[in-house]
mmCIF file of C-alpha atoms in Angstrom:
data_model
loop_
_atom_site.group_PDB
_atom_site.id
_atom_site.type_symbol
_atom_site.label_atom_id
_atom_site.label_comp_id
_atom_site.label_asym_id
_atom_site.label_seq_id
_atom_site.Cartn_x
_atom_site.Cartn_y
_atom_site.Cartn_z
ATOM 1 C CA UNK A 10 69.570 -54.675 1.653
ATOM 2 C CA UNK A 11 66.134 -55.304 0.492
ATOM 3 C CA UNK A 12 63.126 -55.316 3.066
ATOM 4 C CA UNK A 13 60.635 -57.677 2.171
ATOM 5 C CA UNK A 14 56.521 -56.006 2.149
ATOM 6 C CA UNK A 15 53.201 -57.527 2.443
ATOM 7 C CA UNK A 16 51.299 -57.078 -0.813
ATOM 8 C CA UNK A 17 47.792 -56.710 0.561
ATOM 9 C CA UNK A 18 46.316 -57.997 -2.538
ATOM 10 C CA UNK A 19 48.527 -61.783 -2.076
ATOM 11 C CA UNK A 20 47.466 -61.733 1.468
ATOM 12 C CA UNK A 21 43.693 -60.826 1.279
ATOM 13 C CA UNK A 22 43.979 -63.460 -1.261
ATOM 14 C CA UNK A 23 45.321 -66.213 1.386
ATOM 15 C CA UNK A 24 42.818 -65.537 3.148
ATOM 16 C CA UNK A 25 40.373 -66.002 1.411
ATOM 17 C CA UNK A 26 41.433 -68.900 -0.286
ATOM 18 C CA UNK A 27 39.380 -71.419 2.448
ATOM 19 C CA UNK A 28 36.463 -68.944 2.547
ATOM 20 C CA UNK A 29 36.077 -69.181 -1.435
ATOM 21 C CA UNK A 30 36.450 -72.975 -1.478
ATOM 22 C CA UNK A 31 33.857 -73.778 1.401
ATOM 23 C CA UNK A 32 31.605 -71.117 -0.600
ATOM 24 C CA UNK A 33 32.025 -72.737 -3.648
ATOM 25 C CA UNK A 34 31.834 -76.309 -2.606
ATOM 26 C CA UNK A 35 28.842 -75.107 -0.625
ATOM 27 C CA UNK A 36 26.749 -73.644 -3.816
ATOM 28 C CA UNK A 37 28.472 -76.939 -5.863
ATOM 29 C CA UNK A 38 25.864 -78.837 -3.165
ATOM 30 C CA UNK A 39 22.773 -76.890 -3.426
ATOM 31 C CA UNK A 40 22.634 -73.843 -1.374
ATOM 32 C CA UNK A 41 23.669 -70.831 -3.361
ATOM 33 C CA UNK A 42 21.888 -68.093 -1.635
ATOM 34 C CA UNK A 43 22.789 -65.552 0.250
ATOM 35 C CA UNK A 44 19.794 -65.449 1.288
ATOM 36 C CA UNK A 45 18.236 -62.374 3.336
ATOM 37 C CA UNK A 46 18.944 -64.093 6.709
ATOM 38 C CA UNK A 47 22.325 -63.446 6.452
ATOM 39 C CA UNK A 48 22.023 -59.909 4.591
ATOM 40 C CA UNK A 49 20.268 -59.630 8.041
ATOM 41 C CA UNK A 50 23.489 -60.892 10.312
ATOM 42 C CA UNK A 51 26.246 -59.729 8.494
ATOM 43 C CA UNK A 52 23.984 -56.220 8.873
ATOM 44 C CA UNK A 53 23.008 -57.177 12.483
ATOM 45 C CA UNK A 54 26.816 -58.464 13.236
ATOM 46 C CA UNK A 55 28.628 -54.616 11.679
ATOM 47 C CA UNK A 56 26.146 -52.866 14.071
ATOM 48 C CA UNK A 57 26.347 -55.178 17.213
ATOM 49 C CA UNK A 58 30.656 -55.013 16.909
ATOM 50 C CA UNK A 59 30.326 -51.271 15.617
ATOM 51 C CA UNK A 60 28.513 -50.922 19.062
ATOM 52 C CA UNK A 61 30.559 -52.956 21.010
ATOM 53 C CA UNK A 62 34.102 -51.845 19.305
ATOM 54 C CA UNK A 63 32.883 -47.846 19.682
ATOM 55 C CA UNK A 64 32.300 -48.299 23.573
ATOM 56 C CA UNK A 65 35.866 -50.421 24.006
ATOM 57 C CA UNK A 66 37.137 -47.353 22.347
ATOM 58 C CA UNK A 67 35.013 -44.354 24.703
ATOM 59 C CA UNK A 68 36.118 -46.362 27.388
ATOM 60 C CA UNK A 69 39.659 -45.995 25.665
ATOM 61 C CA UNK A 70 39.741 -42.407 25.366
ATOM 62 C CA UNK A 71 40.148 -41.550 28.535
ATOM 63 C CA UNK A 72 43.429 -43.031 28.829
ATOM 64 C CA UNK A 73 44.543 -40.214 26.322
ATOM 65 C CA UNK A 74 42.090 -38.025 27.609
ATOM 66 C CA UNK A 75 44.488 -38.236 30.920
ATOM 67 C CA UNK A 76 47.652 -37.348 28.832
ATOM 68 C CA UNK A 77 46.185 -34.432 27.420
ATOM 69 C CA UNK A 78 44.621 -32.865 30.439
ATOM 70 C CA UNK A 79 41.800 -34.276 30.548
ATOM 71 C CA UNK A 80 39.023 -32.664 27.660
ATOM 72 C CA UNK A 81 35.948 -33.319 27.055
ATOM 73 C CA UNK A 82 36.171 -32.606 23.389
ATOM 74 C CA UNK A 83 37.324 -36.114 22.063
ATOM 75 C CA UNK A 84 34.962 -37.906 24.918
ATOM 76 C CA UNK A 85 31.870 -36.329 22.876
ATOM 77 C CA UNK A 86 33.093 -37.022 20.268
ATOM 78 C CA UNK A 87 33.382 -41.066 20.697
ATOM 79 C CA UNK A 88 29.986 -40.145 22.294
ATOM 80 C CA UNK A 89 28.600 -39.444 19.414
ATOM 81 C CA UNK A 90 29.988 -41.906 17.492
ATOM 82 C CA UNK A 91 28.483 -44.598 19.552
ATOM 83 C CA UNK A 92 25.114 -43.073 19.824
ATOM 84 C CA UNK A 93 25.224 -42.846 16.113
ATOM 85 C CA UNK A 94 26.282 -46.051 15.844
ATOM 86 C CA UNK A 95 23.366 -46.621 18.970
ATOM 87 C CA UNK A 96 20.821 -44.521 16.375
ATOM 88 C CA UNK A 97 21.195 -46.572 13.328
ATOM 89 C CA UNK A 98 19.773 -49.709 15.038
ATOM 90 C CA UNK A 99 16.930 -48.452 16.478
ATOM 91 C CA UNK A 100 15.662 -46.855 13.168
ATOM 92 C CA UNK A 101 16.404 -50.142 11.452
ATOM 93 C CA UNK A 102 15.619 -52.883 13.528
ATOM 94 C CA UNK A 103 11.871 -50.299 14.268
ATOM 95 C CA UNK A 104 11.317 -50.945 10.833
ATOM 96 C CA UNK A 105 10.753 -54.514 10.636
ATOM 97 C CA UNK A 106 11.479 -55.716 8.094
ATOM 98 C CA UNK A 107 15.324 -54.496 7.227
ATOM 99 C CA UNK A 108 17.031 -55.953 10.098
ATOM 100 C CA UNK A 109 14.744 -57.955 12.463
ATOM 101 C CA UNK A 110 15.322 -61.723 12.767
ATOM 102 C CA UNK A 111 12.900 -64.092 14.079
ATOM 103 C CA UNK A 112 12.849 -61.848 17.498
ATOM 104 C CA UNK A 113 9.500 -60.753 18.585
ATOM 105 C CA UNK A 114 10.203 -57.322 19.573
ATOM 106 C CA UNK A 115 13.371 -55.503 18.712
ATOM 107 C CA UNK A 116 13.809 -55.535 22.991
ATOM 108 C CA UNK A 117 14.949 -58.943 22.054
ATOM 109 C CA UNK A 118 16.669 -58.968 18.730
ATOM 110 C CA UNK A 119 18.851 -55.765 20.931
ATOM 111 C CA UNK A 120 19.575 -58.579 23.478
ATOM 112 C CA UNK A 121 19.890 -61.205 21.163
ATOM 113 C CA UNK A 122 23.068 -59.792 18.774
ATOM 114 C CA UNK A 123 24.795 -58.988 21.713
ATOM 115 C CA UNK A 124 24.397 -62.474 22.925
ATOM 116 C CA UNK A 125 24.845 -64.044 19.301
ATOM 117 C CA UNK A 126 28.101 -62.324 19.341
ATOM 118 C CA UNK A 127 29.745 -63.955 22.940
ATOM 119 C CA UNK A 128 29.667 -66.667 20.205
ATOM 120 C CA UNK A 129 30.090 -65.767 17.460
ATOM 121 C CA UNK A 130 32.581 -63.942 18.560
ATOM 122 C CA UNK A 131 34.034 -65.859 21.274
ATOM 123 C CA UNK A 132 34.929 -68.707 17.851
ATOM 124 C CA UNK A 133 36.684 -66.197 15.966
ATOM 125 C CA UNK A 134 38.918 -65.026 18.781
ATOM 126 C CA UNK A 135 39.828 -68.970 19.925
ATOM 127 C CA UNK A 136 40.350 -69.081 16.218
ATOM 128 C CA UNK A 137 43.172 -66.096 16.300
ATOM 129 C CA UNK A 138 44.073 -67.455 19.236
ATOM 130 C CA UNK A 139 44.279 -70.931 17.513
ATOM 131 C CA UNK A 140 46.361 -69.263 14.872
ATOM 132 C CA UNK A 141 49.249 -66.911 16.541
ATOM 133 C CA UNK A 142 49.298 -70.400 18.161
ATOM 134 C CA UNK A 143 50.110 -72.693 15.919
ATOM 135 C CA UNK A 144 52.209 -70.234 14.236
ATOM 136 C CA UNK A 145 54.328 -69.811 17.438
ATOM 137 C CA UNK A 146 54.813 -73.019 18.064
ATOM 138 C CA UNK A 147 56.005 -73.457 14.691
ATOM 139 C CA UNK A 148 58.634 -70.356 15.457
ATOM 140 C CA UNK A 149 59.843 -72.342 18.704
ATOM 141 C CA UNK A 150 60.244 -75.831 17.051
ATOM 142 C CA UNK A 151 62.940 -74.546 14.498
ATOM 143 C CA UNK A 152 66.451 -73.918 15.704
ATOM 144 C CA UNK A 153 66.934 -70.308 17.199
ATOM 145 C CA UNK A 154 69.627 -68.269 14.621
ATOM 146 C CA UNK A 155 71.439 -66.071 17.419
ATOM 147 C CA UNK A 156 73.203 -67.561 19.815
ATOM 148 C CA UNK A 157 71.554 -67.901 23.431
ATOM 149 C CA UNK A 158 72.422 -65.601 26.087
ATOM 150 C CA UNK A 159 73.354 -67.851 29.131
ATOM 151 C CA UNK B 11 8.752 -58.911 38.132
ATOM 152 C CA UNK B 12 11.127 -61.110 40.143
ATOM 153 C CA UNK B 13 11.943 -63.562 37.720
ATOM 154 C CA UNK B 14 11.666 -60.312 34.803
ATOM 155 C CA UNK B 15 15.351 -59.278 36.839
ATOM 156 C CA UNK B 16 17.076 -62.799 37.454
ATOM 157 C CA UNK B 17 18.804 -62.747 33.812
ATOM 158 C CA UNK B 18 19.666 -58.246 34.587
ATOM 159 C CA UNK B 19 21.496 -59.094 37.993
ATOM 160 C CA UNK B 20 22.161 -63.173 37.049
ATOM 161 C CA UNK B 21 23.395 -62.732 32.526
ATOM 162 C CA UNK B 22 23.962 -59.430 32.183
ATOM 163 C CA UNK B 23 25.168 -57.691 35.217
ATOM 164 C CA UNK B 24 28.564 -60.207 34.544
ATOM 165 C CA UNK B 25 28.602 -59.188 31.063
ATOM 166 C CA UNK B 26 28.306 -55.797 32.056
ATOM 167 C CA UNK B 27 31.002 -56.405 34.772
ATOM 168 C CA UNK B 28 33.833 -58.137 32.357
ATOM 169 C CA UNK B 29 32.895 -55.988 29.478
ATOM 170 C CA UNK B 30 33.802 -53.233 32.508
ATOM 171 C CA UNK B 31 37.252 -55.211 33.306
ATOM 172 C CA UNK B 32 38.555 -55.764 29.744
ATOM 173 C CA UNK B 33 38.308 -51.752 28.774
ATOM 174 C CA UNK B 34 40.152 -51.044 31.597
ATOM 175 C CA UNK B 35 42.540 -52.986 30.965
ATOM 176 C CA UNK B 36 43.371 -50.821 27.988
ATOM 177 C CA UNK B 37 43.830 -47.901 30.139
ATOM 178 C CA UNK B 38 44.600 -49.131 33.322
ATOM 179 C CA UNK B 39 48.254 -50.765 35.030
ATOM 180 C CA UNK B 40 46.921 -52.166 37.875
ATOM 181 C CA UNK B 41 45.103 -56.189 38.280
ATOM 182 C CA UNK B 42 44.013 -54.952 41.502
ATOM 183 C CA UNK B 43 40.018 -54.469 40.246
ATOM 184 C CA UNK B 44 40.505 -54.915 36.872
ATOM 185 C CA UNK B 45 40.670 -59.072 37.108
ATOM 186 C CA UNK B 46 38.397 -59.645 39.704
ATOM 187 C CA UNK B 47 36.095 -57.911 37.287
ATOM 188 C CA UNK B 48 36.166 -60.221 35.068
ATOM 189 C CA UNK B 49 36.461 -63.173 36.864
ATOM 190 C CA UNK B 50 33.809 -61.784 38.299
ATOM 191 C CA UNK B 51 31.728 -61.256 35.127
ATOM 192 C CA UNK B 52 32.830 -65.313 33.657
ATOM 193 C CA UNK B 53 31.576 -66.667 37.318
ATOM 194 C CA UNK B 54 28.771 -64.930 35.697
ATOM 195 C CA UNK B 55 27.950 -65.805 33.287
ATOM 196 C CA UNK B 56 29.406 -70.238 33.392
ATOM 197 C CA UNK B 57 26.577 -69.689 36.336
ATOM 198 C CA UNK B 58 23.722 -68.340 34.534
ATOM 199 C CA UNK B 59 21.963 -71.415 32.804
ATOM 200 C CA UNK B 60 21.429 -73.021 36.756
ATOM 201 C CA UNK B 61 20.622 -69.183 38.627
ATOM 202 C CA UNK B 62 18.715 -68.209 35.378
ATOM 203 C CA UNK B 63 17.835 -71.235 33.646
ATOM 204 C CA UNK B 64 14.403 -69.258 32.493
ATOM 205 C CA UNK B 65 16.207 -66.995 30.261
ATOM 206 C CA UNK B 66 17.470 -67.806 26.404
ATOM 207 C CA UNK B 67 20.682 -65.980 27.114
ATOM 208 C CA UNK B 68 21.418 -68.690 29.314
ATOM 209 C CA UNK B 69 22.239 -70.933 26.419
ATOM 210 C CA UNK B 70 25.532 -68.838 25.447
ATOM 211 C CA UNK B 71 26.756 -69.145 29.260
ATOM 212 C CA UNK B 72 25.733 -73.183 29.046
ATOM 213 C CA UNK B 73 27.995 -73.155 26.015
ATOM 214 C CA UNK B 74 30.722 -71.680 27.443
ATOM 215 C CA UNK B 75 30.992 -74.165 30.124
ATOM 216 C CA UNK B 76 30.561 -77.035 27.852
ATOM 217 C CA UNK B 77 33.345 -75.096 24.879
ATOM 218 C CA UNK B 78 35.612 -75.305 28.758
ATOM 219 C CA UNK B 79 37.039 -78.342 28.179
ATOM 220 C CA UNK B 80 37.993 -78.240 24.165
ATOM 221 C CA UNK B 81 39.407 -74.867 24.785
ATOM 222 C CA UNK B 82 41.654 -74.639 27.805
ATOM 223 C CA UNK B 83 43.001 -78.354 26.324
ATOM 224 C CA UNK B 84 43.378 -76.073 22.415
ATOM 225 C CA UNK B 85 45.043 -73.468 24.809
ATOM 226 C CA UNK B 86 47.476 -75.206 26.875
ATOM 227 C CA UNK B 87 48.267 -77.678 24.371
ATOM 228 C CA UNK B 88 50.077 -74.879 22.339
ATOM 229 C CA UNK B 89 51.476 -72.962 25.540
ATOM 230 C CA UNK B 90 53.227 -75.895 26.569
ATOM 231 C CA UNK B 91 54.321 -76.108 23.234
ATOM 232 C CA UNK B 92 54.913 -72.791 22.394
ATOM 233 C CA UNK B 93 57.295 -72.556 25.214
ATOM 234 C CA UNK B 94 59.028 -76.017 25.087
ATOM 235 C CA UNK B 95 60.510 -74.795 22.721
ATOM 236 C CA UNK B 96 63.455 -72.667 21.551
ATOM 237 C CA UNK B 97 62.245 -69.645 23.681
ATOM 238 C CA UNK B 98 64.628 -68.155 25.957
ATOM 239 C CA UNK B 99 62.511 -66.867 29.103
ATOM 240 C CA UNK B 100 60.014 -69.460 31.093
ATOM 241 C CA UNK B 101 60.791 -72.246 29.399
ATOM 242 C CA UNK B 102 59.616 -75.326 29.820
ATOM 243 C CA UNK B 103 61.446 -79.405 29.778
ATOM 244 C CA UNK B 104 61.291 -80.701 26.264
ATOM 245 C CA UNK B 105 59.531 -83.869 27.770
ATOM 246 C CA UNK B 106 56.447 -82.003 27.784
ATOM 247 C CA UNK B 107 55.787 -80.995 24.293
ATOM 248 C CA UNK B 108 54.740 -84.638 23.512
ATOM 249 C CA UNK B 109 51.841 -82.988 26.526
ATOM 250 C CA UNK B 110 51.511 -79.672 24.557
ATOM 251 C CA UNK B 111 50.708 -81.817 20.800
ATOM 252 C CA UNK B 112 48.252 -84.582 22.655
ATOM 253 C CA UNK B 113 45.766 -82.115 24.116
ATOM 254 C CA UNK B 114 45.771 -79.970 20.729
ATOM 255 C CA UNK B 115 44.579 -82.683 19.103
ATOM 256 C CA UNK B 116 42.589 -83.990 21.867
ATOM 257 C CA UNK B 117 41.432 -80.584 21.847
ATOM 258 C CA UNK B 118 40.252 -80.905 18.162
ATOM 259 C CA UNK B 119 38.866 -84.849 18.095
ATOM 260 C CA UNK B 120 36.985 -83.605 21.082
ATOM 261 C CA UNK B 121 35.088 -81.184 19.602
ATOM 262 C CA UNK B 122 34.849 -83.356 16.490
ATOM 263 C CA UNK B 123 33.096 -85.824 18.257
ATOM 264 C CA UNK B 124 30.542 -83.345 19.877
ATOM 265 C CA UNK B 125 29.471 -82.413 16.462
ATOM 266 C CA UNK B 126 29.245 -86.241 14.638
ATOM 267 C CA UNK B 127 28.956 -88.137 17.675
ATOM 268 C CA UNK B 128 28.260 -87.152 21.047
ATOM 269 C CA UNK B 129 28.182 -84.413 24.017
ATOM 270 C CA UNK B 130 27.112 -82.026 21.682
ATOM 271 C CA UNK B 131 25.930 -78.889 23.599
ATOM 272 C CA UNK B 132 23.039 -79.534 24.198
ATOM 273 C CA UNK B 133 19.943 -76.397 26.158
ATOM 274 C CA UNK B 134 16.443 -77.459 26.782
ATOM 275 C CA UNK B 135 16.991 -81.446 24.470
ATOM 276 C CA UNK B 136 17.896 -79.686 21.853
ATOM 277 C CA UNK B 137 20.910 -79.082 20.451
ATOM 278 C CA UNK B 138 22.923 -75.279 21.743
ATOM 279 C CA UNK B 139 22.005 -72.351 19.624
ATOM 280 C CA UNK B 140 25.038 -70.542 19.680
ATOM 281 C CA UNK B 141 27.064 -74.438 18.481
ATOM 282 C CA UNK B 142 25.355 -74.292 14.935
ATOM 283 C CA UNK B 143 26.951 -70.012 14.975
ATOM 284 C CA UNK B 144 30.261 -71.566 17.591
ATOM 285 C CA UNK B 145 31.345 -74.308 15.670
ATOM 286 C CA UNK B 146 31.370 -72.996 11.569
ATOM 287 C CA UNK B 147 32.004 -69.801 12.701
ATOM 288 C CA UNK B 148 35.283 -71.546 14.293
ATOM 289 C CA UNK B 149 36.215 -73.647 11.758
ATOM 290 C CA UNK B 150 35.973 -71.363 8.451
ATOM 291 C CA UNK B 151 37.471 -68.183 11.159
ATOM 292 C CA UNK B 152 40.145 -70.372 11.517
ATOM 293 C CA UNK B 153 40.796 -72.237 8.176
ATOM 294 C CA UNK B 154 41.300 -68.040 6.993
ATOM 295 C CA UNK B 155 43.963 -66.154 9.527
ATOM 296 C CA UNK B 156 46.140 -69.755 9.506
ATOM 297 C CA UNK B 157 46.570 -69.087 5.730
ATOM 298 C CA UNK B 158 46.080 -65.414 6.379
ATOM 299 C CA UNK B 159 49.381 -66.204 8.666
ATOM 300 C CA UNK B 160 50.398 -68.538 6.445
ATOM 301 C CA UNK B 161 51.019 -66.528 3.389
ATOM 302 C CA UNK B 162 51.963 -63.659 5.682
ATOM 303 C CA UNK B 163 55.103 -66.046 7.170
ATOM 304 C CA UNK B 164 56.263 -66.198 3.275
ATOM 305 C CA UNK B 165 55.994 -62.879 2.400
ATOM 306 C CA UNK B 166 57.569 -61.084 5.333
ATOM 307 C CA UNK B 167 59.567 -63.587 7.423
ATOM 308 C CA UNK B 168 62.964 -64.747 5.688
ATOM 309 C CA UNK B 169 64.076 -68.279 5.651
ATOM 310 C CA UNK B 170 59.849 -69.012 6.423
ATOM 311 C CA UNK B 171 59.091 -71.864 4.429
ATOM 312 C CA UNK B 172 58.707 -74.413 7.066
ATOM 313 C CA UNK B 173 56.350 -72.244 9.182
ATOM 314 C CA UNK B 174 54.670 -70.746 6.282
ATOM 315 C CA UNK B 175 53.536 -75.024 5.467
ATOM 316 C CA UNK B 176 52.980 -76.082 9.085
ATOM 317 C CA UNK B 177 50.448 -73.064 9.236
ATOM 318 C CA UNK B 178 48.893 -73.574 5.839
ATOM 319 C CA UNK B 179 47.803 -77.613 6.950
ATOM 320 C CA UNK B 180 46.784 -76.772 9.455
ATOM 321 C CA UNK B 181 44.698 -74.026 6.746
ATOM 322 C CA UNK B 182 43.498 -77.849 5.265
ATOM 323 C CA UNK B 183 43.048 -79.629 7.838
ATOM 324 C CA UNK B 184 39.868 -77.401 9.452
ATOM 325 C CA UNK B 185 39.526 -76.554 5.916
ATOM 326 C CA UNK B 186 38.909 -80.489 5.338
ATOM 327 C CA UNK B 187 36.970 -81.048 9.425
ATOM 328 C CA UNK B 188 34.409 -77.710 7.555
ATOM 329 C CA UNK B 189 34.055 -80.056 4.907
ATOM 330 C CA UNK B 190 33.223 -82.546 6.115
ATOM 331 C CA UNK B 191 30.646 -81.396 8.512
ATOM 332 C CA UNK B 192 28.525 -79.719 5.199
ATOM 333 C CA UNK B 193 28.274 -83.764 4.255
ATOM 334 C CA UNK B 194 28.018 -85.604 6.681
ATOM 335 C CA UNK B 195 24.756 -85.324 9.706
ATOM 336 C CA UNK B 196 26.425 -84.632 12.740
ATOM 337 C CA UNK B 197 24.774 -86.310 15.928
ATOM 338 C CA UNK B 198 22.058 -83.402 16.440
ATOM 339 C CA UNK B 199 22.401 -81.371 13.314
ATOM 340 C CA UNK B 200 21.776 -82.149 9.910
ATOM 341 C CA UNK B 201 24.468 -81.145 7.068
ATOM 342 C CA UNK B 202 22.280 -78.942 5.809
ATOM 343 C CA UNK B 203 21.984 -76.379 8.781
ATOM 344 C CA UNK B 204 25.364 -77.155 9.184
ATOM 345 C CA UNK B 205 25.093 -75.631 5.259
ATOM 346 C CA UNK B 206 23.322 -73.226 5.942
ATOM 347 C CA UNK B 207 24.852 -71.874 8.490
ATOM 348 C CA UNK B 208 28.147 -71.811 6.575
ATOM 349 C CA UNK B 209 26.406 -68.320 4.465
ATOM 350 C CA UNK B 210 25.147 -67.295 8.338
ATOM 351 C CA UNK B 211 29.019 -67.054 9.259
ATOM 352 C CA UNK B 212 30.518 -65.885 6.861
ATOM 353 C CA UNK B 213 28.403 -63.152 7.053
ATOM 354 C CA UNK B 214 28.831 -62.713 11.107
ATOM 355 C CA UNK B 215 32.683 -63.258 9.972
ATOM 356 C CA UNK B 216 32.472 -60.109 8.092
ATOM 357 C CA UNK B 217 29.910 -58.123 10.087
ATOM 358 C CA UNK B 218 32.505 -58.191 12.865
ATOM 359 C CA UNK B 219 35.784 -56.986 11.292
ATOM 360 C CA UNK B 220 33.752 -54.657 9.174
ATOM 361 C CA UNK B 221 31.827 -53.686 12.095
ATOM 362 C CA UNK B 222 35.024 -53.267 14.328
ATOM 363 C CA UNK B 223 37.142 -51.877 11.654
ATOM 364 C CA UNK B 224 34.787 -49.147 11.051
ATOM 365 C CA UNK B 225 34.502 -48.093 15.127
ATOM 366 C CA UNK B 226 38.854 -48.114 14.972
ATOM 367 C CA UNK B 227 38.030 -45.635 11.965
ATOM 368 C CA UNK B 228 35.567 -43.518 14.080
ATOM 369 C CA UNK B 229 38.288 -43.568 16.495
ATOM 370 C CA UNK B 230 41.091 -41.933 14.347
ATOM 371 C CA UNK B 231 38.629 -39.473 12.606
ATOM 372 C CA UNK B 232 38.082 -38.219 16.297
ATOM 373 C CA UNK B 233 41.250 -38.189 17.533
ATOM 374 C CA UNK B 234 42.736 -36.477 14.087
ATOM 375 C CA UNK B 235 40.139 -33.614 14.182
ATOM 376 C CA UNK B 236 40.623 -33.381 17.605
ATOM 377 C CA UNK B 237 44.475 -33.246 17.498
ATOM 378 C CA UNK B 238 43.732 -30.464 14.338
ATOM 379 C CA UNK B 239 42.203 -28.065 16.321
ATOM 380 C CA UNK B 240 44.468 -27.579 18.506
ATOM 381 C CA UNK B 241 46.198 -24.223 18.172
ATOM 382 C CA UNK B 242 50.340 -25.065 17.239
ATOM 383 C CA UNK B 243 52.690 -24.386 20.331
ATOM 384 C CA UNK B 244 53.982 -21.679 20.840
ATOM 385 C CA UNK B 245 57.414 -20.260 19.895
ATOM 386 C CA UNK B 246 60.265 -19.918 22.371
ATOM 387 C CA UNK B 247 63.087 -17.493 21.854
ATOM 388 C CA UNK B 248 66.076 -18.329 20.523
ATOM 389 C CA UNK B 249 69.037 -18.793 23.399
ATOM 390 C CA UNK B 250 70.746 -15.081 24.324
ATOM 391 C CA UNK B 251 74.290 -15.026 24.717
ATOM 392 C CA UNK B 252 74.716 -15.774 28.177
ATOM 393 C CA UNK B 253 72.488 -19.175 27.470
ATOM 394 C CA UNK B 254 74.869 -20.073 25.594
ATOM 395 C CA UNK B 255 78.280 -18.690 27.381
ATOM 396 C CA UNK B 256 76.162 -20.920 29.859
ATOM 397 C CA UNK B 257 75.857 -24.166 27.418
ATOM 398 C CA UNK B 258 79.396 -24.100 26.498
ATOM 399 C CA UNK B 259 81.001 -24.121 30.276
ATOM 400 C CA UNK B 260 78.855 -27.166 31.064
ATOM 401 C CA UNK B 261 79.680 -28.939 28.419
ATOM 402 C CA UNK B 262 82.649 -28.329 28.246
ATOM 403 C CA UNK B 263 82.919 -29.266 32.044
ATOM 404 C CA UNK B 264 81.405 -32.666 30.722
ATOM 405 C CA UNK B 265 83.186 -33.812 27.522
ATOM 406 C CA UNK B 266 86.645 -35.095 27.268
ATOM 407 C CA UNK B 267 88.617 -37.040 29.680
ATOM 408 C CA UNK B 268 91.170 -39.646 29.306
ATOM 409 C CA UNK B 269 91.026 -41.804 26.880
ATOM 410 C CA UNK B 270 91.030 -45.396 27.698
ATOM 411 C CA UNK B 271 93.679 -47.625 27.387
#
């Protein structure tokens, strides 16, 4: 029996179609520029997501250490990886022109990044839940293929 | 001084507790500490517009509070639809299925009403600044994720064409809402503002995905490097003649027997 395999190019194209359609309409309507503000948002989103996910994974590293007689090396490695992200963030934010959005100071921008990611992260989590929920809603609506166990 | 510390106690510490609670779910099976931490964090965040109204960060707490009804209706509706279908466990009566559809439809309609008609999330007399971040990001992400999963169903699943079409239709539906929001002014926000924020939402979605992937990549590298640095496990000597005899006697005691009739 041959197993079906996912072609990543096809899957990524499928995910991009609505995205590209919306962006195309946006360009046609008259917003043709990926502005400097959008680039700053992109860079801030990368840094904030990297640091927050890094911290979550660093906490998770304690579970890994628990199964390996508690070595310090991987925990220190993850701390260094997160600190590198924080360092790059501080460096770029102190250079006002690169990442600073409409905020007065470095601290204000850093706090804004965290609050902003709550709003956009919540939107993405809700979108993921809508997708997975709709997927299972559709699957469970079709008759089961296996005899039910009573 | 007290005013400066209030956001710390009523916004940032609850947010920190929520983050710790979520992190702890990764490696503890006991929910005795985790659930209270998450609940305290959520309550603190949602009550921040009342406890620290002067802090700009509380606007996101107000947004989450305003989105409580549609998001709960959406998730509750989907839960009812899923568990009133063909599932072997915790089945809900099929009579509740229309309620699930109604709740899901209500939530999407409620979100559209929030944009075009009334109930638009407000903050200090203006549209909540985080609403204009949430709404395009949610629409853009929903359109893309449903399209992605629709294609996954076709390429990986077997006889899942019908399910794939369902997801594709949701993708088309959310894309249409986005295009309408780009063309027609909302209750408080204009179509032009929405179009500007489409770029920001695209930047946010790509940025968050890339940032998360980079962190996971760093995590993988750290583990791989550590595992590579571990010494090879010590080789044990092969069993002696006596040990083989012992194994043979144990095996002969446990194998054999009478065949079933």
